[in-house]
Coordinates of C-alpha atoms in Angstrom, one line a residue:
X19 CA 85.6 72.3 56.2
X20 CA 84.9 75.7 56.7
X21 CA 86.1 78.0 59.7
X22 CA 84.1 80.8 61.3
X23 CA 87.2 83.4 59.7
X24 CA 85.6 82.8 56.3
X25 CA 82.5 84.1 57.1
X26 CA 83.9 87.1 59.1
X27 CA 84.6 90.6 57.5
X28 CA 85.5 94.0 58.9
X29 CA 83.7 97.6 59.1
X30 CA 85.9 100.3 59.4
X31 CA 84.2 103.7 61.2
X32 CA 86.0 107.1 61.6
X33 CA 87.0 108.5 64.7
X34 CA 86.7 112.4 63.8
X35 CA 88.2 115.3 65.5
X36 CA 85.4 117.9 66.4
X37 CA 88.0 120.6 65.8
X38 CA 89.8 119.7 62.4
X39 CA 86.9 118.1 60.7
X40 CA 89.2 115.8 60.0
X41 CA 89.5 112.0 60.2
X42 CA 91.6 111.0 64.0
X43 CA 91.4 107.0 63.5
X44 CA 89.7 104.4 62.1
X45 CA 87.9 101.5 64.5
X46 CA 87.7 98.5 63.4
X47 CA 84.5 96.4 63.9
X48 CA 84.2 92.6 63.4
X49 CA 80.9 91.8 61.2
X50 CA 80.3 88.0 61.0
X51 CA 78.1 87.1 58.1
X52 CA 76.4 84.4 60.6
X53 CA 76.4 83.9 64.3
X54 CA 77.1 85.8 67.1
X55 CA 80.9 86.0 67.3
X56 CA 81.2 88.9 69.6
X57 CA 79.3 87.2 72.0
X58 CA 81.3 84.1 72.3
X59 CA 84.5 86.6 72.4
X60 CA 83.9 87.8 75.6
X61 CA 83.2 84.0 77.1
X62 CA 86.8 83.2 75.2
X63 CA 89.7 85.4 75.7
X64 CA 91.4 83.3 73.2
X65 CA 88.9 84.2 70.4
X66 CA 88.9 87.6 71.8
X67 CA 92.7 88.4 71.3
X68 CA 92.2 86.3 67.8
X69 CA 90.1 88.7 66.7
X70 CA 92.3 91.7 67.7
X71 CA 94.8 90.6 65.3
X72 CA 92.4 89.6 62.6
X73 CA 91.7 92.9 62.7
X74 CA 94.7 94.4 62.6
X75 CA 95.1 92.5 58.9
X76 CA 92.5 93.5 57.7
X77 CA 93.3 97.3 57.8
X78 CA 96.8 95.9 56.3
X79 CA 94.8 95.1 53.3
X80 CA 93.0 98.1 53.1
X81 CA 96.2 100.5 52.8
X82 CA 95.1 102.7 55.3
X83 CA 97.8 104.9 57.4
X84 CA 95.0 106.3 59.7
X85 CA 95.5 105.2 63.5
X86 CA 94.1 102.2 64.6
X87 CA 91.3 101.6 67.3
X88 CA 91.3 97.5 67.9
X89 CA 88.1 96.4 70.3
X90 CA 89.4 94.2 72.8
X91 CA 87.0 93.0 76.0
X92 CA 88.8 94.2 80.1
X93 CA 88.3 90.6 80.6
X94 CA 90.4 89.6 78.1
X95 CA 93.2 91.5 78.6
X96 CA 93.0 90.1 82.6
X97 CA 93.3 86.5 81.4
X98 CA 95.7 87.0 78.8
X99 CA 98.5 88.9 80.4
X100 CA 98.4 91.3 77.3
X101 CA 98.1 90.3 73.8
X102 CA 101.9 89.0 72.8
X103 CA 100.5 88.2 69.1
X104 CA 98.7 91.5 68.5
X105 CA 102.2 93.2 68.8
X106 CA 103.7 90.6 66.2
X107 CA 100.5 91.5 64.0
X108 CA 101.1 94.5 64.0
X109 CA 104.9 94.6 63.1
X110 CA 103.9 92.5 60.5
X111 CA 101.7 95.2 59.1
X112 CA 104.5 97.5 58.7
X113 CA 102.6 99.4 61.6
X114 CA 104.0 100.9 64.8
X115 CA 102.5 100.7 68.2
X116 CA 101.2 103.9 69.1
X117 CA 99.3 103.9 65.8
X118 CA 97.0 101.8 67.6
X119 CA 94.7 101.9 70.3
X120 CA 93.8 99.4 72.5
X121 CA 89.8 100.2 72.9
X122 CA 89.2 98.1 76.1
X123 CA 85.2 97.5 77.0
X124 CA 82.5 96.6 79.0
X125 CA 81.9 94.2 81.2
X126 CA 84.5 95.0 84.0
X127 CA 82.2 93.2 86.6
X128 CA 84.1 90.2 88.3
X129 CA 87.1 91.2 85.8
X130 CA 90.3 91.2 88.1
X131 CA 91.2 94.4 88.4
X132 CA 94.9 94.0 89.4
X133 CA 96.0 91.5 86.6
X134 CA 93.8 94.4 83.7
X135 CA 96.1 97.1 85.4
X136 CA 99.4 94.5 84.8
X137 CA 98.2 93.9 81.4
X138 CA 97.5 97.7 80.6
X139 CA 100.7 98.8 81.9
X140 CA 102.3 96.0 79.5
X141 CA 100.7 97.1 76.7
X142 CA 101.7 100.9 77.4
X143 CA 104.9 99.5 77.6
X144 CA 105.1 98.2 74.1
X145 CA 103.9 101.6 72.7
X146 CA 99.9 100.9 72.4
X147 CA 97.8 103.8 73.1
X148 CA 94.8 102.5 75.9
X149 CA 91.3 103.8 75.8
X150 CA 88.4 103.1 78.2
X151 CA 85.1 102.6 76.2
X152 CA 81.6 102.3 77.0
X153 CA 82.3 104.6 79.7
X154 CA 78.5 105.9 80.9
X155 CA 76.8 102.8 79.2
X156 CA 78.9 100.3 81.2
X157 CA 80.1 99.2 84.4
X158 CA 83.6 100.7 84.4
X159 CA 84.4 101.3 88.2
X160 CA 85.4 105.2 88.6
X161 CA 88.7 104.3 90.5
X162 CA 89.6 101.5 87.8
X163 CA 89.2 104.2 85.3
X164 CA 91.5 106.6 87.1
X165 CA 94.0 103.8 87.7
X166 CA 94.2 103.1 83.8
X167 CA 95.2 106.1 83.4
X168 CA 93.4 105.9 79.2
X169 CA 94.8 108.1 76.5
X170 CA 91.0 108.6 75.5
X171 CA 88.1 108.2 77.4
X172 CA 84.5 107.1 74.9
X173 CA 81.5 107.9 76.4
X174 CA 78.2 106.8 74.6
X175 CA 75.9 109.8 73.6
X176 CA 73.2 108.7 75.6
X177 CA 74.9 110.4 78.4
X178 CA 74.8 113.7 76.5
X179 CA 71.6 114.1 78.2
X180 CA 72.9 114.7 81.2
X181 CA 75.2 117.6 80.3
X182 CA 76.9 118.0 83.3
X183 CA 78.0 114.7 83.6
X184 CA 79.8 114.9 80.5
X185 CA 81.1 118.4 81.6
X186 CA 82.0 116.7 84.5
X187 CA 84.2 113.6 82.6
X188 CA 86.1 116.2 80.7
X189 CA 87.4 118.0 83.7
X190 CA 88.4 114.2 85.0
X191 CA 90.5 113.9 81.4
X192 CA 92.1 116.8 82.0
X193 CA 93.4 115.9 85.0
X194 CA 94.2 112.3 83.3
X195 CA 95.7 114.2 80.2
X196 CA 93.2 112.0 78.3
X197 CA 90.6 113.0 75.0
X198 CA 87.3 112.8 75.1
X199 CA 85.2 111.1 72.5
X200 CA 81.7 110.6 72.2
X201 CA 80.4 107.1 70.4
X202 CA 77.0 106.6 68.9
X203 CA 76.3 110.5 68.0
X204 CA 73.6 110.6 65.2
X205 CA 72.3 113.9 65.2
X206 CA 73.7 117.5 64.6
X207 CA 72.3 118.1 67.9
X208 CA 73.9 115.3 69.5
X209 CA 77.2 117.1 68.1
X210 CA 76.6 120.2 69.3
X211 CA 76.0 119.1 72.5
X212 CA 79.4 116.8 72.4
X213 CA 81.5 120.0 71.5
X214 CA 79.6 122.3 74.1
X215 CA 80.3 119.7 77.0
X216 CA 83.6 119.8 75.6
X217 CA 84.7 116.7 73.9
X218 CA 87.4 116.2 71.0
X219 CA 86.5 113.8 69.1
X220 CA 83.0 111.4 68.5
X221 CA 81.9 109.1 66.1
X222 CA 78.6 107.6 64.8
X223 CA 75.9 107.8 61.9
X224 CA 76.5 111.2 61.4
X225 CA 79.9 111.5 60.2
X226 CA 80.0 108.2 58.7
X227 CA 78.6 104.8 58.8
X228 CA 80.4 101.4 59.5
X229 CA 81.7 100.6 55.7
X230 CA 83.9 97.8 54.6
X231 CA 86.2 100.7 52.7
X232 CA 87.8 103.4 54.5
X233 CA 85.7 106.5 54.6
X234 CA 87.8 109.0 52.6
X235 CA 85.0 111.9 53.6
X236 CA 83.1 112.5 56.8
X237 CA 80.1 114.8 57.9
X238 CA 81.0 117.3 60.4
X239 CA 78.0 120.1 61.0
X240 CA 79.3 123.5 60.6
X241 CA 80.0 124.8 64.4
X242 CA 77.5 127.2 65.6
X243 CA 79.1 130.9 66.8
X244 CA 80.2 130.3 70.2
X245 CA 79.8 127.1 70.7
X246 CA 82.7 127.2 72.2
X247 CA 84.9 129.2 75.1
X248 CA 88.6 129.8 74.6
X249 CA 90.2 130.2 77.3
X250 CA 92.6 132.9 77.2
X251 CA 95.9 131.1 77.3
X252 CA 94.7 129.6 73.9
X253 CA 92.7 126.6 73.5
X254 CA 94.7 123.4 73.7
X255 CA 97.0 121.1 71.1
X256 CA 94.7 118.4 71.9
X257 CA 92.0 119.6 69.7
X258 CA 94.2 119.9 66.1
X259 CA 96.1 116.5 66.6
X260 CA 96.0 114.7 63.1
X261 CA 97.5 111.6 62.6
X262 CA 100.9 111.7 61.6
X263 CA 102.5 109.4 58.7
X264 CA 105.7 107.4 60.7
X265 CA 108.4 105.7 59.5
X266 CA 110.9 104.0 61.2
X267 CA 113.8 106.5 61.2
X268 CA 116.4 103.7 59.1
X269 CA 113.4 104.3 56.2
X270 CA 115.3 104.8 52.6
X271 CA 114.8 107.8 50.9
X272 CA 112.8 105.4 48.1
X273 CA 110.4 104.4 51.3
X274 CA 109.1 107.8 52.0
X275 CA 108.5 108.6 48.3
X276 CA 106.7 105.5 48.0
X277 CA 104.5 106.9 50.9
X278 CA 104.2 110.1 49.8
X279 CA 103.2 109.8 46.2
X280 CA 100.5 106.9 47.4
X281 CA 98.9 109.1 50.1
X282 CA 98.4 112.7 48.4
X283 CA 97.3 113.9 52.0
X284 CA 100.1 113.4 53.4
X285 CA 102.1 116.7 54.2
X286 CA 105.0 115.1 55.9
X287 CA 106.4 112.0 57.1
X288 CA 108.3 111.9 60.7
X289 CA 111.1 109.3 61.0
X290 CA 110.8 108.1 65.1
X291 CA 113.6 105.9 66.6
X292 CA 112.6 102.3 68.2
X293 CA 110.9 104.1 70.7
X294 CA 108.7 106.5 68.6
X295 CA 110.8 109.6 69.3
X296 CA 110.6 112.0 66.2
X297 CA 114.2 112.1 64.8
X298 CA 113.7 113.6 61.7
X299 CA 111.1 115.6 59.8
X300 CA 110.3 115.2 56.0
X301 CA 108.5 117.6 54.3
X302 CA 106.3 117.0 51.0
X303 CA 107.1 120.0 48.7
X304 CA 110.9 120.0 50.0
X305 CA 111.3 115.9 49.6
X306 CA 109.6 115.4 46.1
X307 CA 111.4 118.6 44.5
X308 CA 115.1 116.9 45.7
X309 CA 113.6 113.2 44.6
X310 CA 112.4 115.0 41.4
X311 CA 115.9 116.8 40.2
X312 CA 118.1 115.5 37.8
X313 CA 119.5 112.5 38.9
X314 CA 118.0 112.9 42.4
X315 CA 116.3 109.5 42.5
X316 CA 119.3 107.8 41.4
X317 CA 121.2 109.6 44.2
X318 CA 119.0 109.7 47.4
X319 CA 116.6 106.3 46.5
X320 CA 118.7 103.9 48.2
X321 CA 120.2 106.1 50.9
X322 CA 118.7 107.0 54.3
X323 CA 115.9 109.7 53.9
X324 CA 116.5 111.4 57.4
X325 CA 119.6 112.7 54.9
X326 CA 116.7 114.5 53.2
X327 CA 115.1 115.9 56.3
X328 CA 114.8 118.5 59.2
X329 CA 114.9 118.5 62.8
X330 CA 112.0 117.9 64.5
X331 CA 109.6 120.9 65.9
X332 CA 107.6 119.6 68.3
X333 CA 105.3 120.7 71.5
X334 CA 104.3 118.3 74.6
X335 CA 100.1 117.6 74.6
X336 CA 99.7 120.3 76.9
X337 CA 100.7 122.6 75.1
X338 CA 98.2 125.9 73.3
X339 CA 97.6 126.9 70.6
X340 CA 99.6 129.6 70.8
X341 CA 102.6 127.9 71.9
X342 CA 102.3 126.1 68.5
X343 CA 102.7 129.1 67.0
X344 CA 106.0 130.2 68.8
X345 CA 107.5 126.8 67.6
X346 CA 106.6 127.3 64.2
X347 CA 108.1 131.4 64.7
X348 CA 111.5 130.0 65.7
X349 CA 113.8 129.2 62.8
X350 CA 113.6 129.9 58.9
X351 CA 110.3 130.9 56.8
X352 CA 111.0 128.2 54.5
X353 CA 109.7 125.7 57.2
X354 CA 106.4 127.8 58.4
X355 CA 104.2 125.3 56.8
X356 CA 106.2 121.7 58.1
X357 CA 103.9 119.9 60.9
X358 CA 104.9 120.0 64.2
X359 CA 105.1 117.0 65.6
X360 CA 103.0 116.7 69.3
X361 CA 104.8 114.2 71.8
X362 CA 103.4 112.5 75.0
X363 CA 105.2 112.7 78.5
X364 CA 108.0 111.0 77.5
X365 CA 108.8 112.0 74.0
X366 CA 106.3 110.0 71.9
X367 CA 104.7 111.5 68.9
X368 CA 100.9 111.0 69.2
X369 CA 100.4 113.5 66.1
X370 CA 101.1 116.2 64.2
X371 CA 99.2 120.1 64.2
X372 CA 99.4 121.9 61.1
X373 CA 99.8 125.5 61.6
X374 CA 96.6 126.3 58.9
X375 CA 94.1 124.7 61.6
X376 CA 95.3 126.7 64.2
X377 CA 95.3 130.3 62.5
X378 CA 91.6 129.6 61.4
X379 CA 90.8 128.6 64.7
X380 CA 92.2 131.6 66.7
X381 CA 91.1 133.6 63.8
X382 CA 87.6 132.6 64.3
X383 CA 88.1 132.5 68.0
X384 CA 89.3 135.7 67.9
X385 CA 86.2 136.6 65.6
X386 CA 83.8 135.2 68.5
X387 CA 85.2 137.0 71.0
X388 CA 84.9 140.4 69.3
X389 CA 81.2 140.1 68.4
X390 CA 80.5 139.2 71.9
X391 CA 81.9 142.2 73.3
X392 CA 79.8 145.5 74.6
X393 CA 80.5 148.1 72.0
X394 CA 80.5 150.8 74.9
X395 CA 83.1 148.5 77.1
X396 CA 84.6 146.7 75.5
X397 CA 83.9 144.1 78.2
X398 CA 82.4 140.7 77.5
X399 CA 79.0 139.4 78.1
X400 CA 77.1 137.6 80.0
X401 CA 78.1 134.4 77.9
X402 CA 82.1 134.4 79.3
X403 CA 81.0 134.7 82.5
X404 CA 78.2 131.6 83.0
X405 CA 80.7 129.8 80.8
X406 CA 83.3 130.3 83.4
X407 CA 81.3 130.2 86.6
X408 CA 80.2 126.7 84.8
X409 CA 83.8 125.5 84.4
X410 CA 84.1 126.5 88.0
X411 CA 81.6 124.3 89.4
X412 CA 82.6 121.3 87.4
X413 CA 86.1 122.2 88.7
X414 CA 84.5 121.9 92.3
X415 CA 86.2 125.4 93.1
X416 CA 84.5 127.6 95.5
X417 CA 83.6 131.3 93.7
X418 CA 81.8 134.7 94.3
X419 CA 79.2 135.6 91.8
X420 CA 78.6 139.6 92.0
X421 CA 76.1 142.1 90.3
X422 CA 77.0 145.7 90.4
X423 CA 74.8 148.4 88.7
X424 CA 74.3 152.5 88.6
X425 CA 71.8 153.6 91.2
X426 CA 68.4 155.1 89.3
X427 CA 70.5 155.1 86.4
X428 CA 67.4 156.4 84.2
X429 CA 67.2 159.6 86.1
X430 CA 70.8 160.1 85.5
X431 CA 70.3 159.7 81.7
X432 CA 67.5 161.8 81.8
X433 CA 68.8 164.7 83.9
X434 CA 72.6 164.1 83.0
X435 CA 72.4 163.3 78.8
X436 CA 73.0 159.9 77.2
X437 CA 76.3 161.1 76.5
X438 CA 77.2 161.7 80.4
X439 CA 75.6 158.2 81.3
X440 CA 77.8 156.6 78.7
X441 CA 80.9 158.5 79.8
X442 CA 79.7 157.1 83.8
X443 CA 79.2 152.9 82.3
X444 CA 82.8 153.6 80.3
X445 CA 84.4 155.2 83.7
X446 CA 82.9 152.2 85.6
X447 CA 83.8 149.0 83.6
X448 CA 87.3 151.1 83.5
X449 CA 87.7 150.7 87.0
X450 CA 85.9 146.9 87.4
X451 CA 88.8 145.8 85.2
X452 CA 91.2 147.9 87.2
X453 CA 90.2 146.6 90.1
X454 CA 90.1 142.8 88.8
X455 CA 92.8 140.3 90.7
X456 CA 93.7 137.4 90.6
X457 CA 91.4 135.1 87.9
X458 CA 88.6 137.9 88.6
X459 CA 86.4 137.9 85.7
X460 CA 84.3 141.1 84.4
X461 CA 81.3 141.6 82.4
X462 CA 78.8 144.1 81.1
X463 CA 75.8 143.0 80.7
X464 CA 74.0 145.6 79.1
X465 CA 73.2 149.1 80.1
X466 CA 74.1 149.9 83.8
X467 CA 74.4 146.5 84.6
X468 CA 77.9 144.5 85.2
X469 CA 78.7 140.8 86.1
X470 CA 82.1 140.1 88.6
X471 CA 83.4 136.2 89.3
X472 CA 86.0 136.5 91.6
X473 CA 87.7 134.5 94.4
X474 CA 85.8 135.0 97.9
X475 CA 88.9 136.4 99.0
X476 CA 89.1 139.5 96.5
X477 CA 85.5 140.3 97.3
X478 CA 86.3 143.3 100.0
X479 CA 88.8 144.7 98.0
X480 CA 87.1 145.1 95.3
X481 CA 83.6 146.6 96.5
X482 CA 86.2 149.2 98.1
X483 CA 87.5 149.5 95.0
X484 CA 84.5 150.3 93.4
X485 CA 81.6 152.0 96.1
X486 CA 84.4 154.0 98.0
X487 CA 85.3 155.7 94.9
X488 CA 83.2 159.5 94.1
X489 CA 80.6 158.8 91.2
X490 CA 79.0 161.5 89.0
X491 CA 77.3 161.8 86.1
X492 CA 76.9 165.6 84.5
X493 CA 78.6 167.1 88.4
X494 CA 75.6 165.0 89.8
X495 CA 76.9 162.4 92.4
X496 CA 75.7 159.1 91.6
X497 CA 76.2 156.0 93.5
X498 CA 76.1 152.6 93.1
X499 CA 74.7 149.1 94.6
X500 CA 76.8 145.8 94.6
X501 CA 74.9 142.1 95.1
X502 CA 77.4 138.9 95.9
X503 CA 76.1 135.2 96.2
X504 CA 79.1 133.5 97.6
X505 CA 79.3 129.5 96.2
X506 CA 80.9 127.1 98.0
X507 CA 81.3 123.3 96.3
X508 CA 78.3 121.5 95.6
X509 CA 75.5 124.6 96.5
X510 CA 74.9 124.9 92.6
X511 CA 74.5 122.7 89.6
X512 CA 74.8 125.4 87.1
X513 CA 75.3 128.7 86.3
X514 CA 71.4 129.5 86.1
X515 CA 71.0 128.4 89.6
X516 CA 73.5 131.0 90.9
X517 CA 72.1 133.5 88.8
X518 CA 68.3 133.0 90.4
X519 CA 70.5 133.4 94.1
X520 CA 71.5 136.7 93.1
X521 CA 68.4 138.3 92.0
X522 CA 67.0 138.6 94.8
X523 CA 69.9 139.8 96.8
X524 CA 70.2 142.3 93.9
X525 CA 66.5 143.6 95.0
X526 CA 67.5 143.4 98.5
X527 CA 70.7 146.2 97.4
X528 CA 68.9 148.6 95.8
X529 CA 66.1 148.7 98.7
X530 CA 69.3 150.8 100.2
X531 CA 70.4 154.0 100.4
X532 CA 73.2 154.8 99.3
X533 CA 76.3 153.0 98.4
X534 CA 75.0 149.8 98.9
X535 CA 76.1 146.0 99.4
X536 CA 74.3 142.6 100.3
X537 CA 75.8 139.4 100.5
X538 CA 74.6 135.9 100.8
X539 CA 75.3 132.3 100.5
X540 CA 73.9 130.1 98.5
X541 CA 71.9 127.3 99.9
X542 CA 70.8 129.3 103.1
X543 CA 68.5 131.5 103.5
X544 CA 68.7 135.5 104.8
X545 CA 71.4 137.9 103.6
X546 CA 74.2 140.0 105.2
X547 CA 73.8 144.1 104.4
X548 CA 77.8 145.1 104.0
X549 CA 77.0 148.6 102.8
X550 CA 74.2 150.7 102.8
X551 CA 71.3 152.3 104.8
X552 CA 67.8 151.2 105.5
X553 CA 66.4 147.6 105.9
X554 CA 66.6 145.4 102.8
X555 CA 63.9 142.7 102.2
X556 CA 64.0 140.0 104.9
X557 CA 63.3 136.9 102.9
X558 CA 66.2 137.9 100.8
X559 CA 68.3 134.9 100.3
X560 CA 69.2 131.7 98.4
X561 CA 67.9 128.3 99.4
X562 CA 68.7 125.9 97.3
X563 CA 66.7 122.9 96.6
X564 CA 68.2 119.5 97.1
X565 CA 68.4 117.3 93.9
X566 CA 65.5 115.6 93.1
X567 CA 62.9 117.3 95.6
X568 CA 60.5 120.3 95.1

């Protein structure tokens, strides 16, 4: 008689890091050659967790030391306490726990919530790494999601149409310390929208189809020139994480050669203790030149192989970039190209970084930044700044949004010389940065125009700062005109919408005589005339529209 396992096989799909190109984990789907399985899986928590370990074989046979991602229903995990067998599977494998992922989905409704949490926090116990999918597609109750706490957060790329949203669920990862993945992306401009929202890592069509082997390549579009901000402390460690090839840290030398010289891309192998802290770090080059020597596999085969390694460098998964690269400064040149192992909140590894995907990234980063500079300032463009008073609004923080310019600047260029009015923009985007506090931000447009973000509280020393201060151009005095929307939480979407609240208080400035400032809020309507002579525009203001009407 035959059993519904005969006609089930399994589809691998990668799980790719946006950053690296590279390959972060392999999910495993279950593809029954007749009937709908899946469907009686989530009536039957047994079948459910059955099929969880199923899985987990399966890779077994495939030789693959990728992380795992095993599809297990939240229902399941409420009736079943946990899945005891999985954890047996996987020993069984020769795998460790936190080279899998528990991928818990859809439906939550009428799941107990209190006995998923119990069997979550077992599972984190044992070592599993937990991730919330279907998130955006499914039912997944905000507050349940922050309760679980997830090591990765899937969304489905239908919610990339609704960029803000997604903007919006990377800012709740942060706080989390969670990735963000996006599921179902099958277009180059679903992936370009996936890394401008933000996310880490996605999967779908593009990169690779479900296949019953392994992918050993993936797609991954070029990425576009600025696609991307970097923040100035160095974009995170999250974003170069590869998977890291562990063994336990009692392996025999003759374990990790075996490893090594059947996975050619494999740099290094970290030995990590019962509780997957890194104990010892084994190089390629370092560890196949001593196994290689005369009479070195005769000496070292059978004895431990941490005898053949080095301490462990490693960084928390909050750390930059550029704290990366301290770790790898410290110590001998010999180990400059080792991994550096990246460890969890309580010494875990969760990956390695290898320092060559970090100096092309802050190369190009560094690259971006240059080309996006004003030649005459120095400054940035307009670009950091939206990109920031986005983050900003996503971030719920309250910020001031200010536009300063040269009064009749083309009658200064034309009575004054180019070179005078040059001299006057380099003399005033000296002094914007000078004046700069705090997280102030500064940027030149173009021309005579400048862009400030800045905290509500460093706007009056900063307009001092700049209008108090004697102006000329060629000896002829020259004055300038200074526009503030002020943006509490929730009175724009976007950074367009604050931008469309300033021009008209930016009309309403240079109406003025003199040194001039207006200020408004946006959302109301009117203005407030700081500095300057004369009557500005009455209707001058910002109302806002509500969402959804006008």
């Amino acid at each position: 008689m035959h059993s519904w396992t005969d006609t089930l096989r399994f589809a691998f799909q990668p799980v790719v890091n946006l950053t690296t190109g590279g390959v972060a984990g392999l999910e495993i789907l279950a593809r029954p050659e007749a009937g709908d399985i899946l469907a009686e899986a989530r009536r039957d928590p047994e079948l459910d967790g059955r099929l969880a370990v199923l899985a987990v074989r399966a890779a077994a046979h495939k030789e693959t030391l990728l992380p795992l991602h095993v599809n297990v229903f939240a229902g399941t995990l409420a009736d079943l306490g946990g899945l005891t067998p999985l954890h047996a599977a996987v020993r069984e494998a020769g795998r460790l726990p936190w080279e899998v992922t528990i991928d818990i989905g859809p439906p939550y409704t009428h799941v107990p919530q209190q006995a998923l949490l119990e069997a979550v926090s077992a599972l984190r116990t044992q070592g599993f790494r937990i991730s919330a999918d279907g998130v955006g597609d499914g039912d997944v109750p905000l507050r349940l999601l922050t309760d679980m706490g997830p090591d990765l957060v899937k969304l489905d790329a239908s919610l990339l149409a609704r960029p803000a949203a997604v903007k919006a669920m990377r800012t709740l990862c942060e706080q989390l310390g969670a990735l963000l993945s996006v599921e179902g992306v099958e277009t180059e401009l679903q992936c370009a929208a996936a890394i401008s929202a933000g996310a880490q890592l996605a999967q779908g069509e593009l990169f690779a189809p479900p296949a019953r082997l392994p992918a050993a390549d993936v797609y991954v579009p070029p990425r576009s020139s600025g696609a991307v901000t970097v923040p100035k402390s160095g974009p995170s460690v999250r974003e170069f994480v590869r998977p890291a090839a562990l063994l336990p840290a009692t392996a025999s030398a003759g374990q990790v050669r075996a490893l090594l010289t059947g996975s050619p891309e494999v740099s290094g192998v970290l030995l990590v203790d019962a509780n997957g802290l890194p104990v010892r770090s084994v190089h390629r080059s370092r560890f196949l030149l001593s196994m290689s020597g005369r009479y070195g596999h005769a000496l070292y085969a059978d004895r431990p192989a941490a005898k053949l390694g080095d301490p462990p460098r490693t960084v928390g998964v909050d750390a930059t970039a550029w704290e990366v690269l301290d770790v790898v400064a410290v110590g001998g040149r010999g180990r400059t190209s080792d991994d550096v192992a990246v460890v969890d909140r309580i010494g875990r590894c969760v990956g390695v970084v290898r320092l060559a995907d970090l100096v092309r990234a802050l190369a190009e980063s560094r690259v971006e930044e240059a080309a996006g500079l004003n030649p005459l300032t120095r400054l940035p463009g307009s670009d950091a700044i939206t990109g920031e008073v986005d983050r900003r609004i996503a971030d719920g923080r309250p910020f001031a949004l200010s536009w300063l310019d040269v009064d009749h600047f083309k009658q200064v260029n034309d009575g004054a010389g180019f070179a005078a009015g040059d001299e006057l923009i380099r003399s005033v985007g000296r002094a914007l940065q000078h004046a700069a506090s705090g997280s102030t931000r500064v940027g030149h447009i173009g021309g005579d125009d400048f862009l400030v973000l800045a905290e509500p509280e460093w706007l009056d020393p900063l307009a001092a700062s700049m209008l108090d201060a004697p102006w000329s151009a060629g000896g002829r005095p020259v004055t300038l005109s200074l526009a503030t929307v002020l943006c509490p939480p929730g009175s724009v979407t976007d950074h367009r919408q604050a931008a469309a609240c300033l021009a008209p208080l930016k009309k309403a400035a240079k109406s003025l005589h003199g040194a001039s400032w207006v200020l408004g809020r946006a959302g109301l309507p009117g203005h407030e005339i700081r500095r300057g002579s004369g009557t500005a525009p009455a209707q001058a203001g910002c109302a806002v529209a509500e969402p959804g009407l006008g």
